XYZ file of C-alpha atoms in Angstrom:
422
model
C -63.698 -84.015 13.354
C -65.095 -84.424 10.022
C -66.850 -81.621 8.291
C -64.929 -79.209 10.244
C -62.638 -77.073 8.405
C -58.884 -77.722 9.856
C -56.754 -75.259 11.090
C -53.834 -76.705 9.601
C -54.112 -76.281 6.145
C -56.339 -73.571 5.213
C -59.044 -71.733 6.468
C -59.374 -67.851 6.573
C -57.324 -68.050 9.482
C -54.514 -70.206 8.062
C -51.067 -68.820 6.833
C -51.096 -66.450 3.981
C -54.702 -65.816 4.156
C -56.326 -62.853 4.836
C -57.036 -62.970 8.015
C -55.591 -61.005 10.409
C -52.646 -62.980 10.863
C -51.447 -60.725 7.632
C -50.509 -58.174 10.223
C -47.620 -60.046 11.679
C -43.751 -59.554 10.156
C -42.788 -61.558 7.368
C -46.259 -63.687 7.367
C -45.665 -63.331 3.316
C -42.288 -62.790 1.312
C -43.961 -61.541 -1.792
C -46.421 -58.716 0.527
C -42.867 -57.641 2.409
C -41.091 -57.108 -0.601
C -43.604 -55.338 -2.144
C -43.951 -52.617 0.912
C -40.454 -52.391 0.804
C -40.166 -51.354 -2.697
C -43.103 -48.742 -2.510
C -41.566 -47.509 0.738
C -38.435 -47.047 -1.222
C -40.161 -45.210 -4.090
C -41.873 -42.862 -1.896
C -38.447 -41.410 -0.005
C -36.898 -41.523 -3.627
C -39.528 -39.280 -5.052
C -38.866 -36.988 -1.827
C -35.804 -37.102 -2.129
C -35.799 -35.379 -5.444
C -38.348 -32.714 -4.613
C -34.903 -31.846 -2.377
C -33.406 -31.325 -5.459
C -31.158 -34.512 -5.275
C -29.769 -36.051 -8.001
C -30.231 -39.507 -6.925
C -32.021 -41.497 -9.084
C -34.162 -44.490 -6.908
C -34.557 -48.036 -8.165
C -37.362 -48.799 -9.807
C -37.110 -52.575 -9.599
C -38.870 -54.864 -6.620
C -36.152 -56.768 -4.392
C -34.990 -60.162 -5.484
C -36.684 -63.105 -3.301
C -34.693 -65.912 -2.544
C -36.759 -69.170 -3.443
C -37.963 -71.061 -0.409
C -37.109 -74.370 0.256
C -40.280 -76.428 0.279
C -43.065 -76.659 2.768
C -40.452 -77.183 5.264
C -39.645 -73.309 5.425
C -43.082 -72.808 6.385
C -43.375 -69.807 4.381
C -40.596 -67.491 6.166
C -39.119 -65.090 4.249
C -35.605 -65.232 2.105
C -35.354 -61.934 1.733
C -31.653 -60.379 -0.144
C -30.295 -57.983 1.312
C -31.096 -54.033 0.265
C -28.892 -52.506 -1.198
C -27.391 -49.365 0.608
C -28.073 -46.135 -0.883
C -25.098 -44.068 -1.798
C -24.804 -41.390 0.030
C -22.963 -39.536 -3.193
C -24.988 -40.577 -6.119
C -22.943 -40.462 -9.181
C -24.119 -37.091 -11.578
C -26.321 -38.117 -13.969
C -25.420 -37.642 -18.148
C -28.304 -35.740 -18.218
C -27.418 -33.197 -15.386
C -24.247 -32.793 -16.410
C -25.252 -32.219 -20.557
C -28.244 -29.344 -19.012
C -25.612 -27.705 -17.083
C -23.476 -27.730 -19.642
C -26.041 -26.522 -22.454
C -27.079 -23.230 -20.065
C -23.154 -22.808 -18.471
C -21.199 -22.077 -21.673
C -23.527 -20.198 -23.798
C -23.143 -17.775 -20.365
C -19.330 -17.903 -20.608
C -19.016 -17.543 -24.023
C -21.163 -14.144 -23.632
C -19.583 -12.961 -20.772
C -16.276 -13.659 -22.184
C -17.286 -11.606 -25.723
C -18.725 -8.384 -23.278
C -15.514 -8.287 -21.233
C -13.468 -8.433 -24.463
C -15.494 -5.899 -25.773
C -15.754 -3.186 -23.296
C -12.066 -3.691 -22.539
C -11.338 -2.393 -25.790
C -13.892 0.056 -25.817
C -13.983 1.445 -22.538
C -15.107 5.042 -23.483
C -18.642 3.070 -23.801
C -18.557 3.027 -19.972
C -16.576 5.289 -18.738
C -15.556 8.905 -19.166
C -12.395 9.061 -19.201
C -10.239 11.034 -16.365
C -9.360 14.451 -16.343
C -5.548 14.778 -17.303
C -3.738 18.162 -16.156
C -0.353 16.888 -17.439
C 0.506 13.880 -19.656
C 3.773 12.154 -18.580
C 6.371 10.913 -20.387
C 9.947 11.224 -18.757
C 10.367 11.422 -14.883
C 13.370 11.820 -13.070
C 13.895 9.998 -10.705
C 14.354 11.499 -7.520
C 15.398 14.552 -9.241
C 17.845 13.032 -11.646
C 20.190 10.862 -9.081
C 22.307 8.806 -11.802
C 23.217 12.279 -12.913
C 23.518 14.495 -9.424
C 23.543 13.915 -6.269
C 19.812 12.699 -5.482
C 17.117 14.895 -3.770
C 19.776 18.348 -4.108
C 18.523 21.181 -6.103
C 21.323 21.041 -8.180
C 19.962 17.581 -9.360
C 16.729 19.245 -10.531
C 18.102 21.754 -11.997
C 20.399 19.425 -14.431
C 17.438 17.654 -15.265
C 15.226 20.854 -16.163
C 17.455 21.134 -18.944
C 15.790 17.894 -20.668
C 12.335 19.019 -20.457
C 11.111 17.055 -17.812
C 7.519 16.102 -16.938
C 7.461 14.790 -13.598
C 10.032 15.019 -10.741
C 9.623 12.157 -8.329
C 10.435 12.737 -4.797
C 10.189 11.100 -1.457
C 9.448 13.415 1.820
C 9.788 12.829 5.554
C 9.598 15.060 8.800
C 12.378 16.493 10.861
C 12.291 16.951 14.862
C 11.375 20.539 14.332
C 8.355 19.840 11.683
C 10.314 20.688 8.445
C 9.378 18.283 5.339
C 12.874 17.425 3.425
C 13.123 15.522 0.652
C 14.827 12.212 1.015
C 14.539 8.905 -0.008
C 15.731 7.163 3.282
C 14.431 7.318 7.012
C 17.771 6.799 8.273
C 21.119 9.379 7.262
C 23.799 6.804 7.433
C 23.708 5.194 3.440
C 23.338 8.809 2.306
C 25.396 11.051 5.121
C 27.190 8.541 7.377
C 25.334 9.254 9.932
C 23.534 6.716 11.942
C 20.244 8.520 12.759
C 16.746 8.917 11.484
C 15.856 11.951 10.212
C 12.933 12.793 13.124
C 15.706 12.815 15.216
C 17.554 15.513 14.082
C 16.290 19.740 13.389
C 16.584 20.541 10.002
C 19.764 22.802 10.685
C 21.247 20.253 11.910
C 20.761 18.124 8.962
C 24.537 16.464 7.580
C 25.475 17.034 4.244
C 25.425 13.593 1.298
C 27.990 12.139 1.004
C 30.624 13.236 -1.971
C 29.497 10.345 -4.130
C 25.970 7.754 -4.364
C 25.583 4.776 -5.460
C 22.715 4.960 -8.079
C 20.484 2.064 -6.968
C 19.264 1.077 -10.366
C 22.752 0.976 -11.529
C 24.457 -0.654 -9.265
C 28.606 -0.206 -9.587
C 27.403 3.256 -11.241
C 27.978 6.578 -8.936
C 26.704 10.379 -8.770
C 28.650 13.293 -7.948
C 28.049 16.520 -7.533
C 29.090 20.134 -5.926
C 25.842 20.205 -4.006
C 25.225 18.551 -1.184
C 22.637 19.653 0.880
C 19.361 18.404 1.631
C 16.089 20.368 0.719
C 13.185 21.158 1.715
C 10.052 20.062 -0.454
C 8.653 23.860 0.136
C 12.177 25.012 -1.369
C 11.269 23.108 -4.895
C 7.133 23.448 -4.725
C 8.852 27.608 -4.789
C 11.476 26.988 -7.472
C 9.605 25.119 -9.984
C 6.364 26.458 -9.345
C 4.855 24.547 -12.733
C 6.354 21.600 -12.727
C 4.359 18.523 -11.289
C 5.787 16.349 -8.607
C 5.054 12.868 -7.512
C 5.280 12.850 -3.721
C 5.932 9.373 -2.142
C 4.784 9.329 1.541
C 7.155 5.302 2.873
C 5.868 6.017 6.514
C 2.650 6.403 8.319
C 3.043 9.691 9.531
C -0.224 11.842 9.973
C 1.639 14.964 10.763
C 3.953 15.022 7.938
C 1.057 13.915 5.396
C -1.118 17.034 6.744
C 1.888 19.291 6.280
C 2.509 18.089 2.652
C -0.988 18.425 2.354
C -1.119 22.078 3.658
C 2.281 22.996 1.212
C 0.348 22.088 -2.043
C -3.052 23.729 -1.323
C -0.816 27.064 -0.330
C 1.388 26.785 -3.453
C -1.939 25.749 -5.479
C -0.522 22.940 -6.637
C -3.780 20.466 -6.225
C -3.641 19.066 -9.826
C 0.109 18.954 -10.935
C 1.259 17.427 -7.133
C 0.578 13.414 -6.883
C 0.271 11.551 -4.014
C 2.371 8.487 -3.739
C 2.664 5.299 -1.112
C 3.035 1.486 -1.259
C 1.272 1.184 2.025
C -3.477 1.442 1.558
C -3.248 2.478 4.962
C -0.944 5.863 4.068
C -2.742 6.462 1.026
C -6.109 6.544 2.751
C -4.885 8.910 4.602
C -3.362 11.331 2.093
C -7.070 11.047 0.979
C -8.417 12.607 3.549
C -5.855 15.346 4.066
C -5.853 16.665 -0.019
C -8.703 14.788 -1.726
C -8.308 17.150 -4.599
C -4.636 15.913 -5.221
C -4.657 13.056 -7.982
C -3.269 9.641 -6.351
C -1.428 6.816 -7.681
C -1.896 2.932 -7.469
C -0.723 1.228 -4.063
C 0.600 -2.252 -3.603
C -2.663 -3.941 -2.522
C -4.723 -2.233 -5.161
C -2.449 -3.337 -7.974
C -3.152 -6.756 -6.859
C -6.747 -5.734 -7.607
C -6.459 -3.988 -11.051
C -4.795 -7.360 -11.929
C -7.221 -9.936 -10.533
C -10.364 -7.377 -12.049
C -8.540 -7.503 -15.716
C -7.677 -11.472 -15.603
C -11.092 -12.448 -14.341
C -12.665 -9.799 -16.517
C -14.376 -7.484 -14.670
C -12.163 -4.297 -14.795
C -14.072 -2.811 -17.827
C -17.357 -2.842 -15.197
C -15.484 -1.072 -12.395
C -14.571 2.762 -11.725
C -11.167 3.287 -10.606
C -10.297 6.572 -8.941
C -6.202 6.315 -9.336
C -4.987 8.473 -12.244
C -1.500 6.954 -12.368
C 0.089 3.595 -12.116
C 3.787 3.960 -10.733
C 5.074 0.752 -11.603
C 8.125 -1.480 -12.182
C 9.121 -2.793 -15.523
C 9.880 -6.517 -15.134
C 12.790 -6.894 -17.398
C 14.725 -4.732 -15.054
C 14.511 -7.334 -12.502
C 17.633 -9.365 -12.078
C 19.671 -7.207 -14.376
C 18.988 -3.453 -12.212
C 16.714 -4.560 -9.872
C 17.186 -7.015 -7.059
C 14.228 -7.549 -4.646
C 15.467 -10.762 -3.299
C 18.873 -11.780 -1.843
C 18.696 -15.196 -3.983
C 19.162 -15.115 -7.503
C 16.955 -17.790 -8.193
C 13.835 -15.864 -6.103
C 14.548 -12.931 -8.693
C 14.541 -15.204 -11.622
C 11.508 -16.605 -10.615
C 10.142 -13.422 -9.885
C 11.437 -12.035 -13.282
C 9.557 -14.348 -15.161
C 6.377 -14.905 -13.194
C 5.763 -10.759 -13.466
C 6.259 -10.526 -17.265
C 3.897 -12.983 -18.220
C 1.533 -11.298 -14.955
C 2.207 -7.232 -15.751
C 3.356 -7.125 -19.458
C 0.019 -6.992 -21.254
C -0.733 -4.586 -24.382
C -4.720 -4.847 -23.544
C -4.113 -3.818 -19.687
C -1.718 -0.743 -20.512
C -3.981 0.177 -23.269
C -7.341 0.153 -21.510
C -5.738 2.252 -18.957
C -4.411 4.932 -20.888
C -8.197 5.261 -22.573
C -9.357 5.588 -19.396
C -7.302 8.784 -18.528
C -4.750 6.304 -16.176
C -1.079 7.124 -16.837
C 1.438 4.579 -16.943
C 4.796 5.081 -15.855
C 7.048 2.189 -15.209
C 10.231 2.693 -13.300
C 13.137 2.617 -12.750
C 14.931 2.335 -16.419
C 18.333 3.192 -17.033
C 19.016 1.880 -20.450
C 17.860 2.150 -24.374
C 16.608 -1.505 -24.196
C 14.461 -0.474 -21.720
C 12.840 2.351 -22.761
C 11.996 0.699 -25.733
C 10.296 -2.038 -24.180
C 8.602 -0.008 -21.985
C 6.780 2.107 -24.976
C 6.304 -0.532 -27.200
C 3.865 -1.741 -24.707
C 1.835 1.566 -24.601
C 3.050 3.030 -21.261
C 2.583 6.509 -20.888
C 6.371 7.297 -19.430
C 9.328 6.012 -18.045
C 10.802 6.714 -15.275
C 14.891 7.139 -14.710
C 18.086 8.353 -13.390
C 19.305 9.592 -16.117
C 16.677 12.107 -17.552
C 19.645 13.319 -20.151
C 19.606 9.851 -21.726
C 15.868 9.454 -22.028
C 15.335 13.310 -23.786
C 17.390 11.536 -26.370
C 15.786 8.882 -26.875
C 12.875 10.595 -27.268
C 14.085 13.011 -29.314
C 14.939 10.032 -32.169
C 11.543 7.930 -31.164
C 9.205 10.421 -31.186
C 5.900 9.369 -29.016
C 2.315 10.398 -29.099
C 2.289 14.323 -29.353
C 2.824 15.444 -25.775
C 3.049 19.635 -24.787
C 5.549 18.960 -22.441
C 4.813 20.976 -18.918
C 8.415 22.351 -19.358
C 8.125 24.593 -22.172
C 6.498 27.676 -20.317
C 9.024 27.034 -17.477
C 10.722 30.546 -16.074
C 12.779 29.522 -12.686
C 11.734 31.443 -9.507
C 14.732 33.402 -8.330
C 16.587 31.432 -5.736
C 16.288 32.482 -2.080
């Protein structure tokens, strides 16, 4: 009809206008596109107030032309792209974390270095009632017979500072001082010693193997075992490190009770491999100065490589530890050779550290590493700092001391006046 406005073409109700048709899907390919790209910027800005590091586009999605009138104005949309779900980190991020992270490290790395040199800044360093610097090894065993008194007599004539012993309980609630649970390596006899009264206690065998020197033997005219009351009341002034190898409350309370009535609280050292014996010797003599254990060593190292041990109190006064270079040559932990090797080499680079030895002996903590048996040994062992050595042969260790003089020591033997024997 002429005049009339067609429906067809235009109109305000035709396609595209903006009319109400507008509200239906895809009635215009620019309008979509555009919703979809301010959509997309709204969830990108909200997604960085999450503290994302994705970075939203910023550009509209591409429009595929249209072919003519004949499309009749639907939509060639491309497809979206998908949002990673991992954004790659920015330049920007990484040069900010960067520009805060190692100023940090650098600091922290100067402090540690500096308080681990200086540790008297932080700490006040432990009460010492005896320096040690040669300890015989379970009395002297490459010399005597291990654990007799004659042993620790012998080595009382080199002056020593420490005489390291290991206890455990007879049937009848005696404390005897021997290295082994079982009798046979040492007596023949195939039974543990909380089997047997202490009367009825077998003698050592003539001869020992010393264990740190192996093909080596001990002799000696004495061959019975003692009791660790029998040497707290011959060597009255002499301190003693007393290794506890089982978990045995009853004999730990009895050692406990021996040094309190002998008064021994600051010269008598508790000593275990095991946290779980050593919290226990805590409990029975708190006053009696402890050593490191297995699992705490672990921790002294991890605090020191990580740099944190100059920020933390330690309550051990003496580490009891091996010297690496023995192993493989004296000591063999492992059946395989290659297991020791390997061992040998990974605990040097681990244990063998000037700073660590040093910051420990300004701290009051003693460092004793066992077992050496030779002049090579010794050397290393002092050359790195270490307080002591411990060995086998105290005779061979007085001399070397005797030509390599130390730091001035008052050794604990000089006032020394043997109980009379009962």
């Amino acid at each position: 009809m002429e005049g009339s406005p067609s429906r067809k073409g235009g109109g305000d109700m035709a396609w595209g206008g903006p009319g109400p048709r507008m509200s239906r899907l895809g009635s215009s390919p620019m309008a979509w596109a555009s919703c979809q790209w301010q959509v997309q910027q709204v969830l990108g800005a909200w997604w960085s107030r999450r503290g994302s590091l994705l970075q939203p586009r910023q550009s509209k999605p591409a429009v595929r032309e249209g072919a003519g009138e004949g499309a009749e104005g639907k939509p060639f949309l491309l497809e979206p792209e998908t949002l990673s779900s991992h954004p790659p980190m920015s330049a920007f991020t990484v040069t900010s974390f960067l520009y805060y992270a190692l100023p940090a490290l650098g600091g922290y790395t100067l402090l540690s270095l500096f308080f681990l040199r200086r540790p008297h800044l932080l700490h006040v360093p432990l009460h010492r009632a005896f320096r040690c610097q040669l300890a015989a090894h379970r009395g002297g065993s490459g010399e005597r017979l291990e654990h007799t008194m004659e042993a620790l007599e012998n080595s009382m004539t080199q002056r020593p500072d420490l005489f390291e012993l290991d206890c455990h309980l007879t049937r009848d609630g005696q404390v005897v001082v021997s290295h082994d649970k079982n009798l046979f390596r040492q007596s023949g006899l195939n039974k543990d010693i909380q089997d047997i009264d202490y009367k009825d206690l077998p003698l050592y065998r003539e001869e020992l193997e010393v264990y740190f020197s192996p093909g080596k033997f001990a002799h000696g005219s004495d061959r019975k075992m003692i009791r660790l009351e029998d040497v707290f009341q011959r060597f009255p002034k002499i301190p003693v490190s007393v290794e506890v190898k089982v978990d045995n409350e009853k004999l730990i309370n009895k050692i406990a009770t021996l040094v309190k009535h002998f008064d021994r609280n600051e010269i008598t050292i508790w000593a275990s491999s095991k946290n779980s014996v050593m919290k226990k010797c805590r409990v029975a003599n708190p006053e009696m100065p402890t050593s490191f254990t297995a699992l705490r060593v672990v921790w002294l190292l991890l605090m020191y490589y990580v740099g944190l041990l100059p920020f933390f109190s330690i309550r051990e006064k003496f580490l009891l530890c091996f010297l690496p270079t023995i192993i493989n040559r004296t000591y063999f932990p492992f059946r395989f050779s290659a297991l020791n090797k390997l061992a040998a080499a990974f605990t040097k680079r681990l244990i063998m550290r000037r700073s660590l030895i040093r910051h420990l002996e300004e701290r009051g903590i003693q460092v004793v590493f066992w077992c050496l048996n030779e002049e090579s040994d010794f050397e290393v062992a002092y050359r790195l700092g270490a307080t002591g050595v411990m060995t086998d042969y105290p005779t061979a260790l007085r001399h070397y001391l005797d030509n390599h003089p130390q730091k001035p020591n008052q050794s604990n033997s000089d006032s020394y006046s043997p109980a009379p024997p009962r």
